[in-house]
CSV table of C-alpha atoms and ligand atoms in Angstrom, one decimal:
chain,number,residue,atom,x,y,z
A,56,MET,CA,218.7,133.0,210.1
A,57,ARG,CA,217.3,136.2,208.6
A,58,GLN,CA,213.5,136.4,208.5
A,59,ILE,CA,212.1,136.0,204.9
A,60,SER,CA,209.0,138.0,204.5
A,61,ASN,CA,206.9,140.1,202.1
A,62,HIS,CA,209.1,143.1,203.1
A,63,LEU,CA,212.2,141.9,201.5
A,64,PRO,CA,213.0,143.5,198.1
A,65,THR,CA,211.7,141.6,195.1
A,66,ALA,CA,215.2,141.0,193.8
A,67,GLU,CA,216.3,139.3,197.0
A,68,LEU,CA,213.2,137.1,197.1
A,69,GLN,CA,213.8,136.2,193.5
A,70,ALA,CA,217.4,135.3,194.2
A,71,LEU,CA,216.4,133.0,197.1
A,72,ASP,CA,213.7,131.4,194.9
A,73,ALA,CA,216.2,130.8,192.2
A,74,ALA,CA,218.7,129.3,194.6
A,75,HIS,CA,216.4,126.9,196.4
A,76,HIS,CA,212.9,126.5,194.9
A,77,MET,CA,212.3,123.9,192.2
A,78,HIS,CA,209.1,124.9,190.4
A,79,PRO,CA,206.5,122.4,189.0
A,80,PHE,CA,206.1,122.1,185.2
A,81,SER,CA,209.0,124.6,184.7
A,82,ALA,CA,212.5,124.7,183.2
A,83,ASN,CA,214.0,126.0,186.4
A,84,ALA,CA,217.2,127.5,184.9
A,85,GLY,CA,215.1,129.7,182.6
A,86,VAL,CA,212.7,130.6,185.5
A,87,ALA,CA,215.7,131.6,187.7
A,88,LYS,CA,217.3,133.7,185.0
A,89,LYS,CA,214.2,135.7,184.2
A,90,GLY,CA,213.1,136.0,187.9
A,91,VAL,CA,209.7,134.9,189.2
A,92,ARG,CA,206.8,137.1,189.8
A,93,ILE,CA,206.0,137.0,193.6
A,94,ILE,CA,202.4,137.1,194.6
A,95,THR,CA,202.0,138.5,198.1
A,96,ARG,CA,198.2,138.8,198.7
A,97,ALA,CA,194.9,138.5,197.0
A,98,SER,CA,191.3,139.5,197.4
A,99,GLY,CA,188.2,138.7,195.3
A,100,VAL,CA,189.6,138.2,191.8
A,101,THR,CA,192.6,140.4,192.2
A,102,LEU,CA,196.2,139.3,193.0
A,103,THR,CA,198.8,141.7,194.3
A,104,ASP,CA,202.5,141.1,193.6
A,105,SER,CA,205.6,142.2,195.4
A,106,GLU,CA,205.9,145.3,193.3
A,107,GLY,CA,202.4,146.4,194.1
A,108,ASN,CA,200.9,145.5,190.7
A,109,GLU,CA,197.2,144.5,190.8
A,110,ILE,CA,196.5,141.6,188.5
A,111,VAL,CA,193.1,140.2,187.4
A,112,ASP,CA,193.3,136.4,188.0
A,113,GLY,CA,191.6,135.0,184.9
A,114,MET,CA,192.6,131.5,186.0
A,115,ALA,CA,191.3,131.3,189.6
A,116,GLY,CA,194.8,130.3,190.7
A,117,LEU,CA,195.0,126.9,189.0
A,118,TRP,CA,191.3,126.6,188.2
A,119,CYS,CA,190.5,126.3,191.9
A,120,VAL,CA,189.7,129.5,193.7
A,121,ASN,CA,186.0,129.3,192.8
A,122,ILE,CA,184.7,131.6,195.6
A,123,GLY,CA,187.5,134.1,195.1
A,124,TYR,CA,190.3,135.1,197.4
A,125,GLY,CA,190.3,136.5,200.9
A,126,ARG,CA,187.2,134.8,202.4
A,127,ARG,CA,187.7,135.2,206.2
A,128,GLU,CA,185.1,132.5,207.0
A,129,LEU,CA,187.4,129.8,205.6
A,130,ALA,CA,190.4,131.1,207.6
A,131,GLN,CA,188.3,131.1,210.8
A,132,VAL,CA,187.0,127.6,210.2
A,133,ALA,CA,190.5,126.4,209.6
A,134,ALA,CA,191.8,128.1,212.8
A,135,ARG,CA,189.0,126.7,214.9
A,136,GLN,CA,189.5,123.2,213.5
A,137,MET,CA,193.2,123.3,214.1
A,138,GLU,CA,192.5,124.2,217.7
A,139,GLU,CA,189.9,121.6,218.2
A,140,LEU,CA,191.4,118.7,216.3
A,141,PRO,CA,194.2,119.5,213.9
A,142,PHE,CA,194.6,115.9,212.7
A,143,TYR,CA,193.4,112.4,213.2
A,144,ASN,CA,193.4,109.5,210.8
A,145,THR,CA,190.4,107.8,209.4
A,146,PHE,CA,192.1,104.3,209.3
A,147,PHE,CA,191.6,101.7,212.1
A,148,GLN,CA,187.9,102.0,212.9
A,149,THR,CA,188.0,105.7,213.6
A,150,SER,CA,186.5,108.8,212.1
A,151,HIS,CA,185.9,112.5,212.9
A,152,VAL,CA,183.2,115.0,212.4
A,153,PRO,CA,184.6,117.1,209.5
A,154,ALA,CA,185.2,114.0,207.3
A,155,ILE,CA,181.7,112.6,208.2
A,156,ALA,CA,180.0,115.9,207.4
A,157,LEU,CA,181.8,116.5,204.2
A,158,ALA,CA,181.2,112.9,202.9
A,159,ALA,CA,177.5,113.3,203.7
A,160,ARG,CA,177.3,116.7,202.1
A,161,LEU,CA,179.0,115.5,198.9
A,162,ALA,CA,176.6,112.5,198.7
A,163,GLU,CA,173.8,115.0,198.9
A,164,LEU,CA,175.2,117.2,196.1
A,165,ALA,CA,176.4,114.5,193.7
A,166,PRO,CA,173.9,113.2,191.2
A,167,GLY,CA,172.3,109.8,191.2
A,168,ASP,CA,173.5,107.2,193.6
A,169,LEU,CA,177.0,108.7,194.0
A,170,ASN,CA,176.7,108.3,197.8
A,171,HIS,CA,180.2,107.3,199.0
A,172,VAL,CA,183.4,109.3,199.3
A,173,PHE,CA,187.0,108.1,199.5
A,174,PHE,CA,189.1,111.1,200.4
A,175,ALA,CA,192.6,112.0,199.1
A,176,GLY,CA,194.9,115.0,199.4
A,177,SER,CA,194.7,116.0,195.7
A,178,GLY,CA,193.2,115.2,192.3
A,179,SER,CA,196.2,113.1,191.4
A,180,GLU,CA,195.9,111.0,194.5
A,181,ALA,CA,192.1,110.6,193.9
A,182,ASN,CA,192.8,109.3,190.4
A,183,ASP,CA,195.4,106.9,191.7
A,184,THR,CA,192.7,105.7,194.1
A,185,ASN,CA,190.3,105.3,191.1
A,186,ILE,CA,192.8,103.1,189.2
A,187,ARG,CA,193.1,100.7,192.2
A,188,MET,CA,189.4,100.9,193.1
A,189,VAL,CA,188.1,99.9,189.7
A,190,ARG,CA,190.6,97.1,189.2
A,191,HIS,CA,189.9,95.8,192.7
A,192,TYR,CA,186.1,96.1,192.1
A,193,TRP,CA,186.3,93.8,189.1
A,194,ALA,CA,188.7,91.4,190.9
A,195,LEU,CA,186.1,91.1,193.7
A,196,LYS,CA,183.4,90.4,191.0
A,197,GLY,CA,185.5,87.4,189.9
A,198,LYS,CA,186.9,89.2,186.9
A,199,PRO,CA,190.6,90.0,187.8
A,200,GLU,CA,191.5,90.2,184.1
A,201,LYS,CA,189.2,93.2,183.7
A,202,LYS,CA,191.8,95.8,184.4
A,203,ALA,CA,192.5,97.9,181.3
A,204,ILE,CA,191.6,101.6,181.6
A,205,ILE,CA,190.8,103.6,178.6
A,206,SER,CA,191.6,107.4,178.6
A,207,ARG,CA,192.2,110.0,175.9
A,208,ARG,CA,195.3,111.7,174.4
A,209,ASN,CA,195.8,115.2,175.7
A,210,ALA,CA,193.7,114.4,178.8
A,211,TYR,CA,194.9,115.7,182.2
A,212,HIS,CA,194.3,113.6,185.3
A,213,GLY,CA,197.2,114.6,187.5
A,214,SER,CA,201.0,114.2,187.8
A,215,SER,CA,201.6,111.1,190.0
A,216,MET,CA,202.7,107.9,188.2
A,217,GLY,CA,199.2,106.5,188.1
A,218,SER,CA,197.3,109.7,187.3
A,219,ALA,CA,199.8,110.9,184.7
A,220,SER,CA,199.6,107.5,183.0
A,221,LEU,CA,195.8,108.0,182.8
A,222,GLY,CA,196.5,111.4,181.4
A,223,GLY,CA,197.4,111.6,177.7
A,224,MET,CA,200.1,114.2,177.8
A,225,ALA,CA,202.9,113.0,175.5
A,226,ALA,CA,205.5,115.3,177.1
A,227,MET,CA,204.7,113.9,180.6
A,228,HIS,CA,204.8,110.3,179.4
A,229,ALA,CA,208.2,111.0,177.8
A,230,GLN,CA,209.8,111.4,181.3
A,231,GLY,CA,209.9,108.8,184.1
A,232,GLY,CA,208.7,105.6,182.5
A,233,MET,CA,205.0,106.1,181.8
A,234,PRO,CA,202.3,105.0,181.2
A,235,ILE,CA,202.1,102.2,183.7
A,236,PRO,CA,200.8,98.9,182.2
A,237,ASP,CA,197.2,98.5,180.9
A,238,ILE,CA,196.3,102.1,180.3
A,239,HIS,CA,195.1,102.8,176.8
A,240,HIS,CA,194.4,106.1,175.0
A,241,ILE,CA,192.0,107.1,172.2
A,242,ASP,CA,191.9,110.4,170.4
A,243,GLN,CA,190.4,113.5,171.9
A,244,PRO,CA,187.3,115.3,170.6
A,245,HIS,CA,189.2,118.4,169.6
A,246,TRP,CA,187.3,119.5,166.4
A,247,TYR,CA,189.2,122.7,165.8
A,248,ASN,CA,192.6,121.1,165.6
A,249,GLU,CA,191.8,117.6,164.4
A,250,GLY,CA,188.3,117.7,162.8
A,251,GLY,CA,189.6,118.3,159.2
A,252,ASP,CA,186.6,118.5,156.8
A,253,MET,CA,184.1,116.8,159.1
A,254,SER,CA,181.3,118.7,160.7
A,255,PRO,CA,181.7,119.0,164.5
A,256,GLU,CA,178.8,116.6,165.0
A,257,GLU,CA,180.2,113.9,162.7
A,258,PHE,CA,183.6,114.3,164.3
A,259,GLY,CA,182.2,114.0,167.8
A,260,LEU,CA,180.6,110.7,166.8
A,261,GLU,CA,183.8,109.5,165.2
A,262,ARG,CA,185.8,110.2,168.3
A,263,ALA,CA,183.3,108.7,170.7
A,264,ARG,CA,183.1,105.5,168.6
A,265,GLN,CA,186.8,105.1,169.0
A,266,LEU,CA,185.9,104.1,172.5
A,267,GLU,CA,183.7,101.3,171.3
A,268,LYS,CA,186.4,100.2,168.8
A,269,LYS,CA,189.0,100.1,171.6
A,270,ILE,CA,186.7,98.1,173.9
A,271,GLU,CA,186.2,95.6,171.1
A,272,GLU,CA,189.9,95.5,170.2
A,273,LEU,CA,190.9,94.8,173.9
A,274,GLY,CA,187.9,92.6,174.6
A,275,GLU,CA,185.1,93.8,176.9
A,276,ASP,CA,186.2,91.2,179.5
A,277,ARG,CA,189.5,93.0,179.7
A,278,VAL,CA,188.3,96.6,180.2
A,279,ALA,CA,187.6,98.0,183.6
A,280,ALA,CA,186.8,101.6,183.0
A,281,PHE,CA,186.8,104.7,180.8
A,282,ILE,CA,187.9,108.0,182.3
A,283,ALA,CA,187.4,111.5,180.9
A,284,GLU,CA,187.0,115.1,181.9
A,285,PRO,CA,183.6,116.4,180.9
A,286,ILE,CA,185.6,119.3,179.3
A,287,GLN,CA,189.3,118.9,179.0
A,288,GLY,CA,190.9,121.6,181.1
A,289,ALA,CA,194.7,121.6,181.0
A,290,GLY,CA,194.5,120.2,177.5
A,291,GLY,CA,193.2,123.6,176.4
A,292,VAL,CA,189.5,123.8,177.5
A,293,ILE,CA,188.4,121.5,174.7
A,294,VAL,CA,184.6,121.6,174.6
A,295,PRO,CA,183.5,118.4,172.9
A,296,PRO,CA,180.9,118.6,170.0
A,297,ASP,CA,177.3,118.1,171.2
A,298,SER,CA,177.2,114.6,169.7
A,299,TYR,CA,180.1,113.3,171.8
A,300,TRP,CA,178.9,112.7,175.3
A,301,PRO,CA,175.6,111.1,174.4
A,302,GLU,CA,177.4,108.6,172.3
A,303,ILE,CA,180.0,107.9,175.0
A,304,GLN,CA,177.2,107.4,177.5
A,305,ARG,CA,175.5,104.9,175.0
A,306,ILE,CA,178.7,103.0,174.6
A,307,CYS,CA,179.4,102.8,178.4
A,308,ASP,CA,175.8,101.7,179.0
A,309,ARG,CA,176.0,99.0,176.3
A,310,HIS,CA,179.3,97.5,177.5
A,311,GLU,CA,180.1,96.3,181.0
A,312,ILE,CA,182.6,99.0,181.9
A,313,LEU,CA,182.7,101.7,184.6
A,314,LEU,CA,182.6,105.4,183.7
A,315,ILE,CA,184.8,107.8,185.7
A,316,ALA,CA,184.1,111.5,185.2
A,317,ASP,CA,187.2,113.6,186.3
A,318,GLU,CA,185.4,116.6,187.7
A,319,VAL,CA,188.5,118.2,189.3
A,320,ILE,CA,188.0,121.4,187.2
A,321,THR,CA,184.3,121.0,186.1
A,322,GLY,CA,183.0,120.4,189.7
A,323,PHE,CA,181.6,122.9,192.1
A,324,GLY,CA,180.0,125.4,189.7
A,325,ARG,CA,182.6,125.9,187.0
A,326,THR,CA,180.2,124.9,184.2
A,327,GLY,CA,177.0,126.5,185.7
A,328,ASN,CA,175.9,123.4,187.6
A,329,TRP,CA,177.3,121.7,190.7
A,330,PHE,CA,179.0,119.2,188.3
A,331,GLY,CA,180.0,119.0,184.7
A,332,SER,CA,178.2,115.6,184.5
A,333,GLN,CA,175.0,117.5,185.0
A,334,THR,CA,175.8,120.0,182.3
A,335,PHE,CA,176.5,117.2,179.8
A,336,ASN,CA,174.0,114.6,181.1
A,337,ILE,CA,176.7,112.1,182.0
A,338,ARG,CA,176.0,109.3,184.5
A,339,PRO,CA,179.3,108.3,185.9
A,340,HIS,CA,180.0,105.5,188.4
A,341,ILE,CA,182.8,107.5,190.0
A,342,MET,CA,183.6,111.3,190.0
A,343,THR,CA,187.0,112.6,190.8
A,344,VAL,CA,186.9,115.9,192.7
A,345,ALA,CA,189.6,118.3,194.1
A,346,LYS,CA,190.4,122.0,193.3
A,347,GLY,CA,187.1,123.8,193.7
A,348,LEU,CA,186.0,121.4,196.5
A,349,SER,CA,187.9,123.7,198.9
A,350,SER,CA,188.3,126.6,196.4
A,351,GLY,CA,192.0,125.9,196.8
A,352,TYR,CA,192.1,127.2,200.4
A,353,ALA,CA,193.3,123.8,201.7
A,354,PRO,CA,194.5,120.7,199.8
A,355,ILE,CA,191.9,118.0,199.4
A,356,GLY,CA,190.5,115.6,196.8
A,357,GLY,CA,188.4,112.6,196.6
A,358,SER,CA,186.5,110.0,194.6
A,359,ILE,CA,182.7,110.1,194.9
A,360,VAL,CA,181.6,106.5,194.3
A,361,CYS,CA,178.2,104.9,193.3
A,362,ASP,CA,176.3,102.4,195.6
A,363,GLU,CA,177.2,99.4,193.4
A,364,VAL,CA,181.0,100.0,193.4
A,365,ALA,CA,181.2,101.1,197.0
A,366,GLY,CA,179.1,98.1,198.1
A,367,VAL,CA,181.4,95.6,196.4
A,368,ILE,CA,184.6,97.4,197.6
A,369,ALA,CA,183.2,97.4,201.2
A,370,GLU,CA,183.2,93.6,201.3
A,371,ASP,CA,187.0,93.2,201.4
A,372,GLU,CA,189.9,95.1,203.0
A,373,PHE,CA,190.9,97.8,200.5
A,374,ASN,CA,194.7,98.1,201.0
A,375,HIS,CA,194.8,101.7,200.1
A,376,GLY,CA,194.7,105.1,201.8
A,377,TYR,CA,196.6,108.3,202.5
A,378,THR,CA,197.7,109.8,205.8
A,379,TYR,CA,195.7,112.9,204.9
A,380,SER,CA,192.6,111.1,203.6
A,381,GLY,CA,189.8,113.3,205.0
A,382,HIS,CA,192.2,115.7,206.8
A,383,PRO,CA,190.0,117.5,209.3
A,384,VAL,CA,191.2,121.0,208.6
A,385,SER,CA,190.8,120.5,204.8
A,386,ALA,CA,187.4,118.9,205.2
A,387,ALA,CA,186.2,121.7,207.5
A,388,VAL,CA,187.4,124.3,205.0
A,389,ALA,CA,185.7,122.4,202.1
A,390,LEU,CA,182.4,122.3,204.0
A,391,GLU,CA,182.5,126.0,204.6
A,392,ASN,CA,183.3,126.6,200.9
A,393,LEU,CA,180.3,124.5,199.9
A,394,ARG,CA,178.2,126.4,202.3
A,395,ILE,CA,179.2,129.7,200.7
A,396,ILE,CA,178.7,128.4,197.2
A,397,GLU,CA,175.1,127.3,198.1
A,398,GLU,CA,174.0,130.1,200.4
A,399,GLU,CA,175.4,133.0,198.3
A,400,GLY,CA,174.0,131.5,195.1
A,401,VAL,CA,177.4,131.3,193.4
A,402,ILE,CA,176.2,128.8,190.8
A,403,GLU,CA,173.2,131.0,190.0
A,404,HIS,CA,175.5,133.9,189.6
A,405,VAL,CA,177.6,131.9,187.1
A,406,ARG,CA,174.5,130.9,185.2
A,407,GLU,CA,172.5,134.1,185.2
A,408,VAL,CA,175.1,136.9,185.5
A,409,ALA,CA,178.7,136.1,184.9
A,410,HIS,CA,178.4,133.6,182.1
A,411,PRO,CA,176.0,135.6,179.9
A,412,TYR,CA,178.0,138.8,180.5
A,413,LEU,CA,181.3,137.1,179.7
A,414,ALA,CA,180.0,135.1,176.8
A,415,GLU,CA,179.0,138.2,174.9
A,416,ARG,CA,182.5,139.7,175.3
A,417,TRP,CA,184.5,136.5,174.9
A,418,HIS,CA,182.7,135.5,171.7
A,419,ALA,CA,183.3,139.1,170.4
A,420,LEU,CA,187.0,138.3,170.5
A,421,ALA,CA,186.4,135.9,167.6
A,422,GLU,CA,186.5,139.1,165.5
A,423,HIS,CA,190.1,139.7,166.5
A,424,PRO,CA,192.5,139.0,163.5
A,425,LEU,CA,194.5,136.5,165.7
A,426,VAL,CA,191.5,134.5,166.9
A,427,GLY,CA,190.1,131.5,165.1
A,428,GLU,CA,187.4,130.3,167.5
A,429,THR,CA,186.1,131.0,171.0
A,430,LYS,CA,184.5,128.6,173.4
A,431,LEU,CA,182.8,129.2,176.8
A,432,VAL,CA,180.9,126.9,179.1
A,433,GLY,CA,179.9,128.4,182.4
A,434,LEU,CA,183.2,130.2,183.4
A,435,MET,CA,185.7,128.0,181.5
A,436,GLY,CA,186.7,129.3,178.1
A,437,SER,CA,189.3,129.1,175.4
A,438,LEU,CA,190.2,130.7,172.2
A,439,ALA,CA,192.3,129.4,169.3
A,440,LEU,CA,195.1,131.6,167.9
A,441,THR,CA,195.6,131.3,164.2
A,442,PRO,CA,197.5,133.1,161.4
A,443,ASP,CA,194.6,132.3,159.0
A,444,LYS,CA,191.0,132.1,160.4
A,445,ALA,CA,189.4,130.8,157.2
A,446,ARG,CA,191.5,127.6,157.2
A,447,ARG,CA,191.8,127.1,161.0
A,448,ALA,CA,195.5,127.2,160.1
A,449,LYS,CA,198.3,126.4,162.6
A,450,PHE,CA,201.3,128.6,162.8
A,451,ALA,CA,204.5,127.8,160.8
A,452,ALA,CA,206.4,128.5,164.1
A,453,GLU,CA,206.8,125.8,166.6
A,454,PRO,CA,203.5,125.0,168.3
A,455,GLY,CA,203.1,127.1,171.5
A,456,THR,CA,205.3,130.0,170.3
A,457,ALA,CA,202.3,132.3,169.5
A,458,GLY,CA,200.5,131.2,172.7
A,459,TYR,CA,203.6,132.0,174.8
A,460,ILE,CA,203.9,135.5,173.3
A,461,VAL,CA,200.2,136.2,174.1
A,462,ARG,CA,200.7,134.9,177.6
A,463,GLU,CA,203.7,137.2,178.1
A,464,ARG,CA,201.7,140.2,176.9
A,465,CYS,CA,198.9,139.2,179.4
A,466,PHE,CA,201.5,139.1,182.1
A,467,ALA,CA,202.8,142.5,181.2
A,468,ASN,CA,199.2,143.9,181.1
A,469,ASN,CA,198.3,142.5,184.6
A,470,VAL,CA,195.9,139.8,183.6
A,471,VAL,CA,196.4,136.1,184.1
A,472,MET,CA,195.4,134.0,181.1
A,473,ARG,CA,197.2,130.7,180.4
A,474,HIS,CA,198.2,129.3,177.1
A,475,VAL,CA,198.1,125.6,176.1
A,476,TRP,CA,200.1,125.4,172.9
A,477,ASP,CA,198.4,128.1,170.7
A,478,ARG,CA,195.2,128.2,172.6
A,479,MET,CA,194.5,130.7,175.4
A,480,VAL,CA,192.3,129.6,178.3
A,481,ILE,CA,190.5,131.3,181.1
A,482,ALA,CA,188.7,130.1,184.2
A,483,PRO,CA,188.2,133.1,186.5
A,484,PRO,CA,186.8,132.9,190.1
A,485,LEU,CA,183.1,132.2,189.8
A,486,VAL,CA,182.3,135.3,191.8
A,487,ILE,CA,183.7,137.6,189.2
A,488,ARG,CA,181.5,140.7,188.6
A,489,PRO,CA,180.6,142.4,185.3
A,490,ALA,CA,183.0,145.4,185.9
A,491,GLU,CA,185.8,142.9,186.6
A,492,ILE,CA,184.9,141.0,183.5
A,493,ASP,CA,185.2,144.2,181.5
A,494,LEU,CA,188.7,144.8,183.0
A,495,MET,CA,189.8,141.2,182.3
A,496,ILE,CA,188.6,141.5,178.7
A,497,ALA,CA,190.1,144.9,178.1
A,498,ARG,CA,193.5,143.7,179.3
A,499,ALA,CA,193.2,140.4,177.3
A,500,THR,CA,192.3,142.4,174.2
A,501,LYS,CA,195.3,144.7,174.6
A,502,ALA,CA,197.5,141.6,175.1
A,503,LEU,CA,196.1,140.1,171.9
A,504,ASP,CA,196.7,143.4,170.0
A,505,GLU,CA,200.3,143.6,171.2
A,506,ALA,CA,201.0,140.0,170.4
A,507,HIS,CA,199.5,140.4,167.0
A,508,ALA,CA,201.8,143.4,166.3
A,509,GLU,CA,204.8,141.5,167.6
A,510,LEU,CA,204.0,138.4,165.5
A,511,LYS,CA,203.6,140.6,162.5
A,512,ALA,CA,206.8,142.5,163.1
A,513,GLU,CA,208.7,139.2,163.5
A,514,GLY,CA,207.2,137.8,160.3
A,515,MET,CA,205.5,135.0,162.3
A,516,LEU,CA,201.9,135.4,161.0
A,517,LYS,CA,202.6,132.6,158.7
A,518,ALA,CA,200.6,129.4,158.4
A,519,ALA,CA,202.2,126.0,158.5
B,704,PLP,C1,194.4,119.5,188.3
B,704,PLP,C2,193.7,118.3,187.8
B,704,PLP,C3,194.0,117.0,188.4
B,704,PLP,C4,195.1,116.8,189.4
B,704,PLP,O1,194.8,117.5,190.6
B,704,PLP,P1,196.0,117.8,191.6
B,704,PLP,O2,195.3,118.3,192.8
B,704,PLP,O3,196.9,118.8,190.9
B,704,PLP,O4,196.8,116.5,191.9
B,704,PLP,C5,193.3,115.9,187.9
B,704,PLP,N1,192.4,116.0,187.0
B,704,PLP,C6,192.1,117.2,186.4
B,704,PLP,C7,191.0,117.3,185.4
B,704,PLP,C8,192.8,118.4,186.8
B,704,PLP,O5,192.5,119.5,186.2
């Protein structure tokens, strides 16, 4: 067979991709027809494609490359670990040093008494673990009927049957028979789209109190846990009003249910602290981690579990685990990534340099005729597209049409910014420097200008 490499012409690679590669979250026929963009290498915050274009990655891959691309240390650690011990399992009374060291390090970093780690290969797997762990926990406590889990509409917790059921994405539930039984959803704290005439603070309280209503409706003795992302990521970087998390915490404290913080995006510096739970003063019983745990250099996820839950689970055989739970190469890579984040002061860089610098420029985009609001916590941000700022109006066109046009203009201007319906989101590598922020913002602004002109020319600047 002919060698397939970077050196093949783009068109040939595209044809092979179209013929054989099924892409996630894509309509493959459309992807094949248009032809994929092929990323060949990357360094720092910059991607290079097969045509030699240099692209500012405003999304850190998929919210994961926190320390930026091209860090040799991680490659070296991976190579060394593969030579020494490429794989061994952690079932059957065995362990290995990378898994031991990473579990101990995460226990040190995680707040409170989150001292125990159950490893998985991804965020989806970790959330599947959480479903089984919280239900088994209550069963061991003599309350097997306490198995309902409450989540939120438009939450994202992964794409496996369990984790996608936890998630609140209607389009995902519409395919494949979800949600699985006993998962319940309340509304999201998305003030811009759903807040109506309420103030953000009133609205935040109203949305938090839906949790208490749902607990009362189901019966406290039937509810195992509530799961939420400190900031919804894939749902559009929805930053809850300030009133929201304190009220959620009060409700969780008052009722006998477990709180799971899905920190897959918000963990490892993204919000300006090690964990989003610290930024929002949340005290979870379990945190889901993945993505930034290894900066995406190797697949790994996990659940960081408090003393009480881990202690109860420890008393019985937990009939659950993955071949790659605590994979030595991924664990070694994650440890090296955590070392770099700490020793190079990556989180301080977010807090003191990158966030303030980006905040000034990101919030200035609120002056753009197409932008209704801007949000930024640490280095995760979003902006709402609107045909009428004063009314927070939605477009008359099908939701997502305007967002798609802006994303296409970003693509053409060599900056990666994602759209979620008609909201644009960014989450660049945490190591991004001011000059790179300038470039990202300049290109994003040009994309917004071009999209605005296109929408106007097509008569699409109409409110619903
Ligand atoms: C990406 C994501 C997941 C799923 O992680 P995978 O590694 O893709 O399985 C879960 N929760 C949140 C908040 C995520 O952003």
